[in-house]
PDB file of C-alpha atoms in Angstrom:
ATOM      1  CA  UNK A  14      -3.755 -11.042   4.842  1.00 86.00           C
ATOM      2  CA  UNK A  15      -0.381 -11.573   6.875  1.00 96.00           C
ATOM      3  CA  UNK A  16       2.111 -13.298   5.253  1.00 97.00           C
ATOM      4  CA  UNK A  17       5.676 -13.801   4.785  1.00 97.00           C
ATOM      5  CA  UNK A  18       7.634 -15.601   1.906  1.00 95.00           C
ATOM      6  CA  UNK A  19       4.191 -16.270   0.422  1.00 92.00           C
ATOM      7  CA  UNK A  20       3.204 -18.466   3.519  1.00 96.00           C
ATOM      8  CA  UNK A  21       0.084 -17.288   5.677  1.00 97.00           C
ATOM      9  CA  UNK A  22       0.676 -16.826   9.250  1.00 98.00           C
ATOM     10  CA  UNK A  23       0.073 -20.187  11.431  1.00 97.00           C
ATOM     11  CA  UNK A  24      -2.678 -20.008  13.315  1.00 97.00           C
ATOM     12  CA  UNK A  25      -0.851 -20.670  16.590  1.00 97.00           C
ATOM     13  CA  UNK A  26       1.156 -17.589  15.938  1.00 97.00           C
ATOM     14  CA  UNK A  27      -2.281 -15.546  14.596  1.00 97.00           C
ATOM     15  CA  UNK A  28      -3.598 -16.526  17.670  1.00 97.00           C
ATOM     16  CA  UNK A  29      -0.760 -14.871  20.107  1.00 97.00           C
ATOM     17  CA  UNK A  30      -0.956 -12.203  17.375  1.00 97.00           C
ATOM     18  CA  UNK A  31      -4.502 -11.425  18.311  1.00 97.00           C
ATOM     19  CA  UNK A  32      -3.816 -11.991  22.399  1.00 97.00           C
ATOM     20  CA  UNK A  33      -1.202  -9.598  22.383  1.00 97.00           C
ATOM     21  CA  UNK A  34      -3.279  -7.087  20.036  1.00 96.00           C
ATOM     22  CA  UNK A  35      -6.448  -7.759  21.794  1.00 96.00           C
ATOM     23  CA  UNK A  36      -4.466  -6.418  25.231  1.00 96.00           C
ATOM     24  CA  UNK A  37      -2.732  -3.734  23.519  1.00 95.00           C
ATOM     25  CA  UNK A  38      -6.381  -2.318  22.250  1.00 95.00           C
ATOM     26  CA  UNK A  39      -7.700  -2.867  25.818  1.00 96.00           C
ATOM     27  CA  UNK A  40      -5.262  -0.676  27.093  1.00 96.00           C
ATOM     28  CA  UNK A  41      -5.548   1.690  24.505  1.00 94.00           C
ATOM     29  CA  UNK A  42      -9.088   2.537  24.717  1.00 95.00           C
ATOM     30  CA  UNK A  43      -8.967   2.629  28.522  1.00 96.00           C
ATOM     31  CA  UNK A  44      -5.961   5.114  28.479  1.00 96.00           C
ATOM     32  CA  UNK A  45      -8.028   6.786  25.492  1.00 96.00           C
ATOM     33  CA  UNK A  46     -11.956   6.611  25.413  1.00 94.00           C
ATOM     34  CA  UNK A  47     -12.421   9.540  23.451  1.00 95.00           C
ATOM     35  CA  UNK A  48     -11.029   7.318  19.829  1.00 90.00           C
ATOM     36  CA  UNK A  49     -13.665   5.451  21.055  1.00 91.00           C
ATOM     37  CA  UNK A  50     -13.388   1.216  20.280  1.00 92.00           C
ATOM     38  CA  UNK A  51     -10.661   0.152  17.495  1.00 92.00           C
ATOM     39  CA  UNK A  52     -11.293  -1.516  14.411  1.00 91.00           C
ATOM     40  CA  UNK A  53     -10.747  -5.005  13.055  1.00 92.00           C
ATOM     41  CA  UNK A  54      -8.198  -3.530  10.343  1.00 91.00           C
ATOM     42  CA  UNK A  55      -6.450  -1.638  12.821  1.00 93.00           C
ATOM     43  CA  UNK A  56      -6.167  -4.960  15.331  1.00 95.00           C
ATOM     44  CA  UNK A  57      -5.213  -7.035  12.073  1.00 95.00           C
ATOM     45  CA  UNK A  58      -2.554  -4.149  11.180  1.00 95.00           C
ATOM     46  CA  UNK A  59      -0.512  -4.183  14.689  1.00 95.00           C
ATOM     47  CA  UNK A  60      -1.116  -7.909  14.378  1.00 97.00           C
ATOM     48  CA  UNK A  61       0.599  -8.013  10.840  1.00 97.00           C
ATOM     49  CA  UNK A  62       3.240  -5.269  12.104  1.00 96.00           C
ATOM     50  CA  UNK A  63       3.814  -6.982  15.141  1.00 96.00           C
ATOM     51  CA  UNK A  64       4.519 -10.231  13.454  1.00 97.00           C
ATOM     52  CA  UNK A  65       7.008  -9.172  11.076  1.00 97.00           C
ATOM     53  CA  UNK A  66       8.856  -7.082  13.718  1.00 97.00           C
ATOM     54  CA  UNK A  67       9.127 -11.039  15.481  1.00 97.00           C
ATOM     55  CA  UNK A  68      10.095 -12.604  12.389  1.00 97.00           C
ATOM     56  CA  UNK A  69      12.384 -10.357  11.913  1.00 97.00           C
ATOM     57  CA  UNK A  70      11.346  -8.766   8.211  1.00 97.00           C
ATOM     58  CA  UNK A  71      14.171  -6.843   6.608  1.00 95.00           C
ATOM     59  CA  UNK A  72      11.345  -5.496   3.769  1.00 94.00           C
ATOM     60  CA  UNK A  73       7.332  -5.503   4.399  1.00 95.00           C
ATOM     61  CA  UNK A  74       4.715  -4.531   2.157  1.00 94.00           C
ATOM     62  CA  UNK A  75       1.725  -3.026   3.612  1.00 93.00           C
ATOM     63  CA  UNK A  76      -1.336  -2.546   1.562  1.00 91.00           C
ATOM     64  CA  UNK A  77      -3.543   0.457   2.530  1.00 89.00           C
ATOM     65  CA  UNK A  78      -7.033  -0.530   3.167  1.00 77.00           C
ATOM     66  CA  UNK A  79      -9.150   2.183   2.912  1.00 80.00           C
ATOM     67  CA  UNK A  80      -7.757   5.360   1.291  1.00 81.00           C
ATOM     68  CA  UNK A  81      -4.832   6.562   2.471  1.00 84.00           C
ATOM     69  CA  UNK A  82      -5.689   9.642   5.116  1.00 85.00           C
ATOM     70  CA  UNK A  83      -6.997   7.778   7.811  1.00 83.00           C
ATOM     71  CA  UNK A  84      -6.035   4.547   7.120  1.00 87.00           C
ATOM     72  CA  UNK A  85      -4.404   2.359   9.834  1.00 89.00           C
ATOM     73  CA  UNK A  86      -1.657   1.669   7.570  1.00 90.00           C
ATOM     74  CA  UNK A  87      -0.319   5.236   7.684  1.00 88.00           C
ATOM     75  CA  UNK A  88       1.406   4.899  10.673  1.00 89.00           C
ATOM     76  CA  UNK A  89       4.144   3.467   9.593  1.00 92.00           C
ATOM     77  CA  UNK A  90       6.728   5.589   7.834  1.00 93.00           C
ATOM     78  CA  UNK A  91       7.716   3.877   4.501  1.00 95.00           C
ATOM     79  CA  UNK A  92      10.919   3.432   2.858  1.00 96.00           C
ATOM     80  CA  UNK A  93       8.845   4.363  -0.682  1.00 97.00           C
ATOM     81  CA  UNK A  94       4.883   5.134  -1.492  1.00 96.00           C
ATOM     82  CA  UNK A  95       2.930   3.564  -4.243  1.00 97.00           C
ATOM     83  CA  UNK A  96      -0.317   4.729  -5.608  1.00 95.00           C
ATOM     84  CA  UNK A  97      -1.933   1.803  -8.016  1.00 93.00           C
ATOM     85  CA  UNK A  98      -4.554   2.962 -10.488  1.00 92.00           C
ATOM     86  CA  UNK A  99      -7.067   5.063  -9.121  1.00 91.00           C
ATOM     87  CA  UNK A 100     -10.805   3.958  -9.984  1.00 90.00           C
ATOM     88  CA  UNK A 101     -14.495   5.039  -8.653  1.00 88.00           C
ATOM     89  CA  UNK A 102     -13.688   2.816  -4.705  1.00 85.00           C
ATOM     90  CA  UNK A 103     -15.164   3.804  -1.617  1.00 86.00           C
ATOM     91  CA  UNK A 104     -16.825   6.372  -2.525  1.00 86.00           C
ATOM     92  CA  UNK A 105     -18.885   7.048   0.662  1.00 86.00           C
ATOM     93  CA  UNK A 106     -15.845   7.644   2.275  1.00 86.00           C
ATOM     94  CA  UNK A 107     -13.181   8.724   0.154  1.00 88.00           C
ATOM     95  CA  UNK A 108     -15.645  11.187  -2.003  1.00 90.00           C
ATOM     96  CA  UNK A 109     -17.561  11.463  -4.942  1.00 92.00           C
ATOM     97  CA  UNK A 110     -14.893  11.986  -7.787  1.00 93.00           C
ATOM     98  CA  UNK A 111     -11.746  10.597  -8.439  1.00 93.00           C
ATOM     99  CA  UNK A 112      -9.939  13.927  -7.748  1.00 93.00           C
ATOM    100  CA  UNK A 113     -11.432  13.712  -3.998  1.00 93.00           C
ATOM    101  CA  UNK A 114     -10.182  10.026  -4.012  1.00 93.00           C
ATOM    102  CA  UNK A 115      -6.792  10.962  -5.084  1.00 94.00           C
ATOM    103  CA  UNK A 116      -6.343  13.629  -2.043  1.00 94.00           C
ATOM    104  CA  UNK A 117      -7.540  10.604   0.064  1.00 93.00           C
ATOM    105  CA  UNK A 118      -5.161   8.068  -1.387  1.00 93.00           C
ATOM    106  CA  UNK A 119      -2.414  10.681  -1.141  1.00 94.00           C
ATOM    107  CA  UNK A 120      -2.533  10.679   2.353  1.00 93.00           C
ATOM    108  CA  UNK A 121       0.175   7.856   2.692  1.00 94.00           C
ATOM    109  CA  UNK A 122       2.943  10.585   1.039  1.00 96.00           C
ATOM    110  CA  UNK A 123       5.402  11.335   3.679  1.00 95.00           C
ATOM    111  CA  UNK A 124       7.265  14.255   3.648  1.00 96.00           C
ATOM    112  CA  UNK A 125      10.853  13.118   1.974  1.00 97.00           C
ATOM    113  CA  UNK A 126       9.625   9.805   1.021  1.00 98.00           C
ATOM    114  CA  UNK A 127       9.552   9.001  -2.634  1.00 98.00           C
ATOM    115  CA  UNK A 128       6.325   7.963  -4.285  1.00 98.00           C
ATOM    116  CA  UNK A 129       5.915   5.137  -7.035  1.00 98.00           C
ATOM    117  CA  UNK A 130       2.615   6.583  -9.241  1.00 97.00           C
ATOM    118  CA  UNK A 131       0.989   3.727 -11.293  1.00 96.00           C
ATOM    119  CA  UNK A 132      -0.616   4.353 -14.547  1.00 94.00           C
ATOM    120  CA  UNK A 133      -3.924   7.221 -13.607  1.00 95.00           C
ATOM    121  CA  UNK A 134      -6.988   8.442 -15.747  1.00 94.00           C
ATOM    122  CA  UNK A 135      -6.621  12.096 -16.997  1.00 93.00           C
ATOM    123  CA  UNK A 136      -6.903  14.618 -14.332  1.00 92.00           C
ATOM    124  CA  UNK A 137      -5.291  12.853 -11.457  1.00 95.00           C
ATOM    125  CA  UNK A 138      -1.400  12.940 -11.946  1.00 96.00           C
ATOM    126  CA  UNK A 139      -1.316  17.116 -11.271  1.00 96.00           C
ATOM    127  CA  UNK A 140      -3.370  16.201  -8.259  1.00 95.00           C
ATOM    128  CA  UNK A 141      -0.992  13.864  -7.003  1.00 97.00           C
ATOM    129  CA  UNK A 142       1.693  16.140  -8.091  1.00 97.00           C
ATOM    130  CA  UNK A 143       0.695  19.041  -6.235  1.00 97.00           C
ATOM    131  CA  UNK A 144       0.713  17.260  -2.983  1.00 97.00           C
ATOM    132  CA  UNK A 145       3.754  15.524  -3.184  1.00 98.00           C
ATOM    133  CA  UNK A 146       5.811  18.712  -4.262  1.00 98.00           C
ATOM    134  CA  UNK A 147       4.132  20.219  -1.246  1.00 97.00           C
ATOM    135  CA  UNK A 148       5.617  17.382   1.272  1.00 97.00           C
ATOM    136  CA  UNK A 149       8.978  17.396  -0.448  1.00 98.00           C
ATOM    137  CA  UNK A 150       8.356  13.460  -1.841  1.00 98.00           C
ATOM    138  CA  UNK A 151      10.440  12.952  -5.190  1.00 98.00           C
ATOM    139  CA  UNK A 152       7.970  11.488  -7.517  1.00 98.00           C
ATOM    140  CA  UNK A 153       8.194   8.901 -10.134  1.00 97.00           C
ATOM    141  CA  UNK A 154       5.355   8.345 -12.805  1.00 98.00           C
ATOM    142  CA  UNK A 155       4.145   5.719 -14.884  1.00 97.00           C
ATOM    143  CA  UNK A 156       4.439   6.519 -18.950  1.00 96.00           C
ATOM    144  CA  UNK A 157       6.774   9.381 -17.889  1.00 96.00           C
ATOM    145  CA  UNK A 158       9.504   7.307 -15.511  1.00 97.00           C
ATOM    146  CA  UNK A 159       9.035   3.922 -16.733  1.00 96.00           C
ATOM    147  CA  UNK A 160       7.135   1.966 -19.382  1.00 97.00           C
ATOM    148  CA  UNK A 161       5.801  -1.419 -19.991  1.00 97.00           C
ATOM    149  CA  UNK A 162       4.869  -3.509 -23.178  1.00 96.00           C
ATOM    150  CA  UNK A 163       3.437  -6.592 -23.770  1.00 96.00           C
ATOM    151  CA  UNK A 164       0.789  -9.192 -21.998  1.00 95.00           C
ATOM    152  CA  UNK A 165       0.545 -10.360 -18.775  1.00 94.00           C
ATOM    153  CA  UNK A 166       2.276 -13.483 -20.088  1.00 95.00           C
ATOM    154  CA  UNK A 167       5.003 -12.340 -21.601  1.00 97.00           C
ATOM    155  CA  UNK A 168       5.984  -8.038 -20.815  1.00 97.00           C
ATOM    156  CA  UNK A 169       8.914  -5.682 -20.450  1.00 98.00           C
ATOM    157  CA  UNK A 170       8.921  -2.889 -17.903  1.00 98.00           C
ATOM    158  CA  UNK A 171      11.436  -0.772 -19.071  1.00 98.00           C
ATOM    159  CA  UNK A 172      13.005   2.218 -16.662  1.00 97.00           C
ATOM    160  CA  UNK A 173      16.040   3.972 -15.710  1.00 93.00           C
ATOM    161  CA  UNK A 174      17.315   0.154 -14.680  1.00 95.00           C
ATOM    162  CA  UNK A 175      17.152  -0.807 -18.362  1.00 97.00           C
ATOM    163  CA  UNK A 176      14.713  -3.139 -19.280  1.00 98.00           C
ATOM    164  CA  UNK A 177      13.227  -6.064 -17.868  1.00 98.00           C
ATOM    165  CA  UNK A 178      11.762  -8.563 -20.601  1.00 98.00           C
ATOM    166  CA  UNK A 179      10.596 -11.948 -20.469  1.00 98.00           C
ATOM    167  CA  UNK A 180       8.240 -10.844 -17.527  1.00 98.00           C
ATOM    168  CA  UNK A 181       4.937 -12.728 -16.251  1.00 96.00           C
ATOM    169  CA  UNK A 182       2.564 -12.077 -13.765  1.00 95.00           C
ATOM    170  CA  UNK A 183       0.469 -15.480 -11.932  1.00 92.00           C
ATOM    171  CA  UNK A 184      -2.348 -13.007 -12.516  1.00 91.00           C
ATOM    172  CA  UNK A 185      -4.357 -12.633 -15.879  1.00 93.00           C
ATOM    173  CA  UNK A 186      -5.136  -8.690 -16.891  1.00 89.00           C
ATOM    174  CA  UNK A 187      -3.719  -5.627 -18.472  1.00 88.00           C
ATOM    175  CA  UNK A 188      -3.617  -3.831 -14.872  1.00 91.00           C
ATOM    176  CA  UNK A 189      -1.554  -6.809 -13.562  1.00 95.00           C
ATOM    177  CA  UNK A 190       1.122  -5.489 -16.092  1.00 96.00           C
ATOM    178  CA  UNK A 191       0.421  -2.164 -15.146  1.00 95.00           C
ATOM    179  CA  UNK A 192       0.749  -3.421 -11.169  1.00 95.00           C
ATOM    180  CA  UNK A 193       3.897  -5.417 -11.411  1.00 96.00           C
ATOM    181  CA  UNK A 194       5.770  -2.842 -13.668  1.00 97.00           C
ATOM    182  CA  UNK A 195       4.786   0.130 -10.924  1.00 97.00           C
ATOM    183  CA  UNK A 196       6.106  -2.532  -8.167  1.00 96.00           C
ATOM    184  CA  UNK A 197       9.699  -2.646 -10.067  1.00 97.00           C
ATOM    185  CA  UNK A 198       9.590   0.890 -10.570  1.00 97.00           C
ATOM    186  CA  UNK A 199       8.723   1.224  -6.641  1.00 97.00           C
ATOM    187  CA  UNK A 200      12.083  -2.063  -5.843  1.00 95.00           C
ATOM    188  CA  UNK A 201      14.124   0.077  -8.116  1.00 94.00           C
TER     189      UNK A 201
END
């Protein structure tokens, strides 16, 4: 789950990772007992934070977990937002319909940050709309912003960079098109 260049994070440097984390959550939850204990994901997220901060990573991607509202992710304030297809996830904790799970995944727009919207089934993009206007975060929309065509061995993602052809994904499936074309509109 922590990586950098494509290569995992050594286990000697996991390992000080999870000292340093382990300490930091110690004093945490003495200084606060009312968040009660921390979670693994939020441990492994200061770990992978911490990490690149040492390596010294000009550009990190951080996916969010659970949601987006209470994730552990949304501390960080992001250069740019992306919300992949939205499907029937979680739903014990995000809520019953996918309009309840957009509001949750909508949690990681910041207010001035730009959000990258993948491809969403009918219903959700005025959701997502709606709350971004409301934080001030420009928006930019699959099928609207930027298109793609083709397979996920040979596609074009076409936007207002021009287009992009002789694309492939290492990944098999029409939503690993969909994925990598919403991660060059989200570069871009």
């Amino acid at each position: 789950r922590i990586a950098i260049n494509g290569q995992p994070i050594s286990e000697s440097d996991f390992a000080a990772a999870t000292r340093r984390a382990a300490e930091a959550a110690r004093r945490v939850e003495a200084d606060h007992p009312d968040i009660g204990q921390l979670t693994t994901f939020e441990l492994l997220t200061a770990m992978a934070l911490d990490h690149f901060h040492r390596a010294g990573c000009e550009v990190t991607v951080l996916e969010v977990g659970l949601g987006g509202t209470f994730d552990a992710t949304n501390v960080v304030t992001p250069q740019v937002s992306v919300i992949t297809t939205l499907d029937l996830e979680h739903t014990a904790v995000l809520g019953a319909t996918l309009s309840d799970i957009a509001r949750a995944k909508a949690g990681i727009i910041k207010p001035g940050v730009p959000v990258v919207v993948g491809a969403q089934p009918d219903g959700i993009i005025p959701t997502l709309t709606e709350i971004a206007a409301r934080r001030g975060s420009p928006m930019a929309v699959a099928g609207v912003d930027w298109s793609w065509s083709g397979t996920w061995r040979d596609f074009a993602a076409t936007g207002n960079w021009g287009t992009f052809a002789g694309l492939r994904t290492a990944l098999p499936g029409a939503y690993q098109v969909s994925n990598a074309a919403t991660a060059i509109a989200a570069a871009w």
